mmCIF file of C-alpha atoms in Angstrom:
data_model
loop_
_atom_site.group_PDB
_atom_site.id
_atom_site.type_symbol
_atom_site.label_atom_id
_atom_site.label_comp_id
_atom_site.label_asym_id
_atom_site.label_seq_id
_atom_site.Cartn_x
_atom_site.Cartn_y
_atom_site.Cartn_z
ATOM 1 C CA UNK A 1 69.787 104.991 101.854
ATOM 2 C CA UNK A 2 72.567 107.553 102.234
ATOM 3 C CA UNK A 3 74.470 109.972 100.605
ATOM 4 C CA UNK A 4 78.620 110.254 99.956
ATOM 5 C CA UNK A 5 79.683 111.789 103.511
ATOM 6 C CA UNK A 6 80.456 115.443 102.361
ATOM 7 C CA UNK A 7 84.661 116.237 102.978
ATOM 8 C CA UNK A 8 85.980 119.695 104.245
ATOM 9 C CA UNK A 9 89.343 119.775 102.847
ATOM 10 C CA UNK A 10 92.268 122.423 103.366
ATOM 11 C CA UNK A 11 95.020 122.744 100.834
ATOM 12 C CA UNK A 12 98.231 124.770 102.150
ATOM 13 C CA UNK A 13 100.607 126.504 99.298
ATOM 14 C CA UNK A 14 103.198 128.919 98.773
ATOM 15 C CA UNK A 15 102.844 132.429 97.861
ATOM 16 C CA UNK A 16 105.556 133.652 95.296
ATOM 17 C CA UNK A 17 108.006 134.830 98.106
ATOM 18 C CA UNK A 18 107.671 131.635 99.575
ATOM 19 C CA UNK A 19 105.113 132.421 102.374
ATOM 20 C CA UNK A 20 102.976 129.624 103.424
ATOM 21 C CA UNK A 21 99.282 130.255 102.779
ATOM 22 C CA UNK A 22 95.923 128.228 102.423
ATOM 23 C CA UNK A 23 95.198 128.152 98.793
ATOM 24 C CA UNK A 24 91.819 125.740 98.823
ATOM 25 C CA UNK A 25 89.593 125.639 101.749
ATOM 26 C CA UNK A 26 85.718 123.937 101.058
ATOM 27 C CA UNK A 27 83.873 120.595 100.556
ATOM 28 C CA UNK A 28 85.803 118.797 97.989
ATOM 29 C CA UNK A 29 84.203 118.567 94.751
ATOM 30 C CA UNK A 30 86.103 115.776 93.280
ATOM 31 C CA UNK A 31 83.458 113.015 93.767
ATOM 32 C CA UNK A 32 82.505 109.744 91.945
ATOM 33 C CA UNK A 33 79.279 108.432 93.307
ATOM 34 C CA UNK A 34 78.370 105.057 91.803
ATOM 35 C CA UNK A 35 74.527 105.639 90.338
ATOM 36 C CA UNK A 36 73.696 102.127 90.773
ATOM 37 C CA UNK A 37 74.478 102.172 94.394
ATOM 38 C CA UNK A 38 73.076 104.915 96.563
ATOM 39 C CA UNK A 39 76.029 105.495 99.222
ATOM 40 C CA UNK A 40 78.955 103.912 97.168
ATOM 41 C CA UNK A 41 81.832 106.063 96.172
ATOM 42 C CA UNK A 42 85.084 107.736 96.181
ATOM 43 C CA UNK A 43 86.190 111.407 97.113
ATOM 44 C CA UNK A 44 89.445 112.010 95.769
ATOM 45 C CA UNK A 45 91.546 114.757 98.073
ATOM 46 C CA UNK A 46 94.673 115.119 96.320
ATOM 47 C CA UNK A 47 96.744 113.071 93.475
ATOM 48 C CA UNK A 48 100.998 112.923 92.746
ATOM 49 C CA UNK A 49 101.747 111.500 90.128
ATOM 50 C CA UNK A 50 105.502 111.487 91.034
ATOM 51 C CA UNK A 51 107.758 110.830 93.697
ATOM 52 C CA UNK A 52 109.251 112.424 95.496
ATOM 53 C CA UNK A 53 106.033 114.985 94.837
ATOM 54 C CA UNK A 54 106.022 118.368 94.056
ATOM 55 C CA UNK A 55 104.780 120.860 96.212
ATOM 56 C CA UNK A 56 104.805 123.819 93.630
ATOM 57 C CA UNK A 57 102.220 125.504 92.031
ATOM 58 C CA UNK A 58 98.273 126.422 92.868
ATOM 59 C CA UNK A 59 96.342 123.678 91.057
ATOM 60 C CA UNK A 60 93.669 121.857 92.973
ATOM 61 C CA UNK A 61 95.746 117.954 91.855
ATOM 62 C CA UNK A 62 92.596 116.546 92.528
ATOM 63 C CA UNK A 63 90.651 117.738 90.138
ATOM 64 C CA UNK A 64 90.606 115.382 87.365
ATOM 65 C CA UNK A 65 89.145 111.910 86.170
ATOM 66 C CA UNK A 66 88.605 109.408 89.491
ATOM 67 C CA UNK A 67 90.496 106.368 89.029
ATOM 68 C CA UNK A 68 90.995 103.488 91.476
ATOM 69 C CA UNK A 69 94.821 103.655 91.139
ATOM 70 C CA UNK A 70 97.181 106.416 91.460
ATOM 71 C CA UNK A 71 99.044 107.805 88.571
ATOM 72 C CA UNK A 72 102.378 105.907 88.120
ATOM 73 C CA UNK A 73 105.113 106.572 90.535
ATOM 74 C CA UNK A 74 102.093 108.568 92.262
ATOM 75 C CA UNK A 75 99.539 108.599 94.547
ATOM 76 C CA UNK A 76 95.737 109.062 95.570
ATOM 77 C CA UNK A 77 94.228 110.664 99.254
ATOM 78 C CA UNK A 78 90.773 109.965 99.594
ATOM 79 C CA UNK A 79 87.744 109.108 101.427
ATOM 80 C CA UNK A 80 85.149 106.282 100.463
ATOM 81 C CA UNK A 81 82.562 104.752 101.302
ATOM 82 C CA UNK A 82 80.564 101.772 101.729
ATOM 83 C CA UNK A 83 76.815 101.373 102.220
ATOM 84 C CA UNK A 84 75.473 98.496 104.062
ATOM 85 C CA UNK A 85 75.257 95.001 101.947
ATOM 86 C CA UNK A 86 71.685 94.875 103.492
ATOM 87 C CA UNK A 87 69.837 97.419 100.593
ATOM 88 C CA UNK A 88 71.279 95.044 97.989
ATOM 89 C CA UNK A 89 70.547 91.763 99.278
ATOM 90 C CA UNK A 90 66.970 91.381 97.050
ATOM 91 C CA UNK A 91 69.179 91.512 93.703
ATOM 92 C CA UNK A 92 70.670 88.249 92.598
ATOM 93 C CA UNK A 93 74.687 87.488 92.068
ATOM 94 C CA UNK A 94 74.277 88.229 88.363
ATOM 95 C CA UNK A 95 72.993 91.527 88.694
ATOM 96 C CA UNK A 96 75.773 92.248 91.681
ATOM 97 C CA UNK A 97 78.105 91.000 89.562
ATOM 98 C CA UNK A 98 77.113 93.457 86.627
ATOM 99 C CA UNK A 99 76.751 96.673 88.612
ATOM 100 C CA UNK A 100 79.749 96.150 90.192
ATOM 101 C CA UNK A 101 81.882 95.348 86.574
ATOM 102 C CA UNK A 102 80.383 98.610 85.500
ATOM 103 C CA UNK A 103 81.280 100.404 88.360
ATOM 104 C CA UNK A 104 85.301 99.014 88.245
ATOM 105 C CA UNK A 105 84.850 99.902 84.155
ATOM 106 C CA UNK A 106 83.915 103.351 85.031
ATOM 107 C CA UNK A 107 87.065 103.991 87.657
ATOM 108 C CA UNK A 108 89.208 102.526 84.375
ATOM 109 C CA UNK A 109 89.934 99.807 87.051
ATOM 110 C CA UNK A 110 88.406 96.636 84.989
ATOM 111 C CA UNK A 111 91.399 94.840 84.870
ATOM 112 C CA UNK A 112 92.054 94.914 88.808
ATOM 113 C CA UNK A 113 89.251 92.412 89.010
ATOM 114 C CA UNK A 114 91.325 89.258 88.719
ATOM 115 C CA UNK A 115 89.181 86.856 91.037
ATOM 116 C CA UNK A 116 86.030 87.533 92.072
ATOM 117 C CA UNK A 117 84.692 84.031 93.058
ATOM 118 C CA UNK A 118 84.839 85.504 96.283
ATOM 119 C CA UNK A 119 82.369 88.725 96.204
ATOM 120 C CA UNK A 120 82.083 90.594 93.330
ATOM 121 C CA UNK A 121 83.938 93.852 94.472
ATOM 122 C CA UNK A 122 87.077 91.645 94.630
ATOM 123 C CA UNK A 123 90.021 93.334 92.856
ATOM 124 C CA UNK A 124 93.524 93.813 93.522
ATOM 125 C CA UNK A 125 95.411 96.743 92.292
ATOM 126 C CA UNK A 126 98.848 97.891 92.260
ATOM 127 C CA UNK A 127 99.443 99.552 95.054
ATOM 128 C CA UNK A 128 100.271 99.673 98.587
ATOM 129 C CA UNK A 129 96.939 101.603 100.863
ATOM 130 C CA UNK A 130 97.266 102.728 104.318
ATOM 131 C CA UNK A 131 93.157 102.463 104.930
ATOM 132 C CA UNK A 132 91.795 103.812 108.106
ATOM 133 C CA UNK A 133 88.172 103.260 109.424
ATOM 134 C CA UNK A 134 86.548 106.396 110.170
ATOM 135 C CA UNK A 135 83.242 105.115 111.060
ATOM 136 C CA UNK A 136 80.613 102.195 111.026
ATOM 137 C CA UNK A 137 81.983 98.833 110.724
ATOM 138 C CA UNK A 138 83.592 97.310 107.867
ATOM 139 C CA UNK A 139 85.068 93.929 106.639
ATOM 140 C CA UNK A 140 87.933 93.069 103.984
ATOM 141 C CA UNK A 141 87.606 90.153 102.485
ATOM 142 C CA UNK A 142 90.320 88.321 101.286
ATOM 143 C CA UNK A 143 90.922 85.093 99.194
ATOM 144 C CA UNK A 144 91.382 83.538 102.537
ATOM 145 C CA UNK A 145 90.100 84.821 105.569
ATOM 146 C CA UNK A 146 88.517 88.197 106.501
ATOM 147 C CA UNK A 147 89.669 90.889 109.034
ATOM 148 C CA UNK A 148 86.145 93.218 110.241
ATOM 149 C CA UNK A 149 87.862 96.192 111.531
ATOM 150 C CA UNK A 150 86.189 98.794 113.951
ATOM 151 C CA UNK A 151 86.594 102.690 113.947
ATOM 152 C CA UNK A 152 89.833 103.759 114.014
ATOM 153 C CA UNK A 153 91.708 99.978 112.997
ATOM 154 C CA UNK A 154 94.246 100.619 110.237
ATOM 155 C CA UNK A 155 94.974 98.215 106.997
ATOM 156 C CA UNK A 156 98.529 98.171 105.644
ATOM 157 C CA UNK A 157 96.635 96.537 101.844
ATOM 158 C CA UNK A 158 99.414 95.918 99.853
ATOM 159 C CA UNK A 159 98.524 94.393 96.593
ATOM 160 C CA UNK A 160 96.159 91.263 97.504
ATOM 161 C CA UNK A 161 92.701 90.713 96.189
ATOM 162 C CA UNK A 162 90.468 92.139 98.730
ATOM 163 C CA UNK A 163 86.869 93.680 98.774
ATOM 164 C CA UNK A 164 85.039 95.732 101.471
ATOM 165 C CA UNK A 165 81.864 94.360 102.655
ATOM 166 C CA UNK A 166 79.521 96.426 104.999
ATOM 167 C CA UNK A 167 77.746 94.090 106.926
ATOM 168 C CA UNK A 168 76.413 96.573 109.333
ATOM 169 C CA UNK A 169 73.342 99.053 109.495
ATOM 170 C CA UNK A 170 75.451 102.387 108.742
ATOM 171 C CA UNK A 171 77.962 103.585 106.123
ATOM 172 C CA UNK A 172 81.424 102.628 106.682
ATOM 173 C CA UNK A 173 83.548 105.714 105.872
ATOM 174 C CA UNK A 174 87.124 105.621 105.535
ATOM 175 C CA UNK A 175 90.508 107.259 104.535
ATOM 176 C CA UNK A 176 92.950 105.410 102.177
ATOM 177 C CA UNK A 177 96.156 106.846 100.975
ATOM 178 C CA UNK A 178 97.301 104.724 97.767
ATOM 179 C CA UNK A 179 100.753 104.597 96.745
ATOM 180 C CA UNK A 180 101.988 102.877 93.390
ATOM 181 C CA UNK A 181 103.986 99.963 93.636
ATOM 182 C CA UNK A 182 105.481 97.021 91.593
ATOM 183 C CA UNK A 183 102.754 94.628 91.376
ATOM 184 C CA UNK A 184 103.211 91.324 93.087
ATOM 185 C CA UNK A 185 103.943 88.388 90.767
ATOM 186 C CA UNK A 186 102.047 84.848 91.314
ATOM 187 C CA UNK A 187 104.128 81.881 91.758
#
C-alpha cells in the first residue's frame, strides 16, 4: 500500500515595488487523502477562481476546502493519484460502489456521478483537464472505449464521463490542470 506522492511546490510573487520574488517554497500541504483507500487522493497546487486570474497578493490560493471542480470561471492545478485496482479487488461492487459515493460526497462532487454502470469512479464534471501521466500506468475509461496511457501521454478530458482505473502494480501519479467550462448538453 502507498502513500499520496509528497509535492515540492514553488510559488513566485511580487514584492510591493513590483520585484519578482518566491513567496512559498515546501511540500504542499493542501492534501485530501481518501481514508478508505490507502494511495487515493488529490493535492491541490493552486486555485483561480476567475479569469483572466489575478496575480496579486501573497495568499497561498490553495489553501482551502478540496473540491473536484474549480471555482466558477476558475481553475484547479494539482497532482493525484491512483493506487492499483489490485488491493481492492477482495471487496464486492456494493462496497466499491459505497466508498467511492462517499469519497465524490466528500470532494462536494456527488452530483458529477451521472453514470456509473461503467466503474464506480465514473463522473463527469464541468470542465475541460489537460491530464498528464507522470508515472505508472493508467487507464480512462469511458462510456465507450478506454485509452491506457503511459508516462508522459497527455488527455485533453473535456466534459465526458470518464474514470481512472490503475490496472498496474504501482501508483499512477499525474498532473491535471482543470478549467471551468459550460457543461455539455445531451441530445
Amino acid at each position: 500500500m502507498s502513500m499520496l506522492k509528497a509535492v515540492r511546490r514553488v510559488v513566485t510573487g511580487h514584492t510591493a515595488r513590483g520585484s519578482s520574488v518566491v513567496l512559498l517554497d515546501g511540500i504542499a500541504t493542501n492534501t485530501l487523502a481518501n481514508p478508505a483507500r490507502l494511495g487515493r487522493g488529490l493535492t491541490d497546487l493552486w486555485v483561480t477562481d476567475r479569469a483572466p486570474a489575478g496575480n496579486a497578493g501573497r495568499a497561498d490560493a490553495a489553501d482551502g476546502p478540496i473540491k473536484l471542480e474549480p471555482p466558477p470561471k476558475g481553475s484547479v492545478f494539482r497532482f493525484f493519484q491512483i493506487p492499483p485496482e489490485a488491493e481492492d479487488e477482495a471487496l464486492s461492487r456494493e462496497e466499491r460502489e459505497r466508498r467511492t459515493a462517499a469519497a465524490f460526497e466528500r470532494r462536494g462532487a456527488a452530483a458529477t456521478r451521472v453514470d456509473t454502470t461503467r466503474h464506480p469512479a465514473m463522473h463527469k464534471t464541468r470542465t475541460v483537464d489537460y491530464v498528464i501521466l507522470l508515472s505508472g500506468e493508467v487507464t480512462m475509461l469511458l462510456d465507450e472505449g478506454e485509452v491506457t496511457l503511459k508516462p508522459f501521454d497527455v488527455v485533453i478530458q473535456r466534459g465526458t464521463n470518464h474514470a481512472w482505473v490503475n490496472r498496474g502494480s504501482v501508483p499512477a501519479v499525474l498532473a491535471g490542470v482543470l478549467i471551468d467550462a459550460e457543461p455539455v448538453q445531451s441530445a
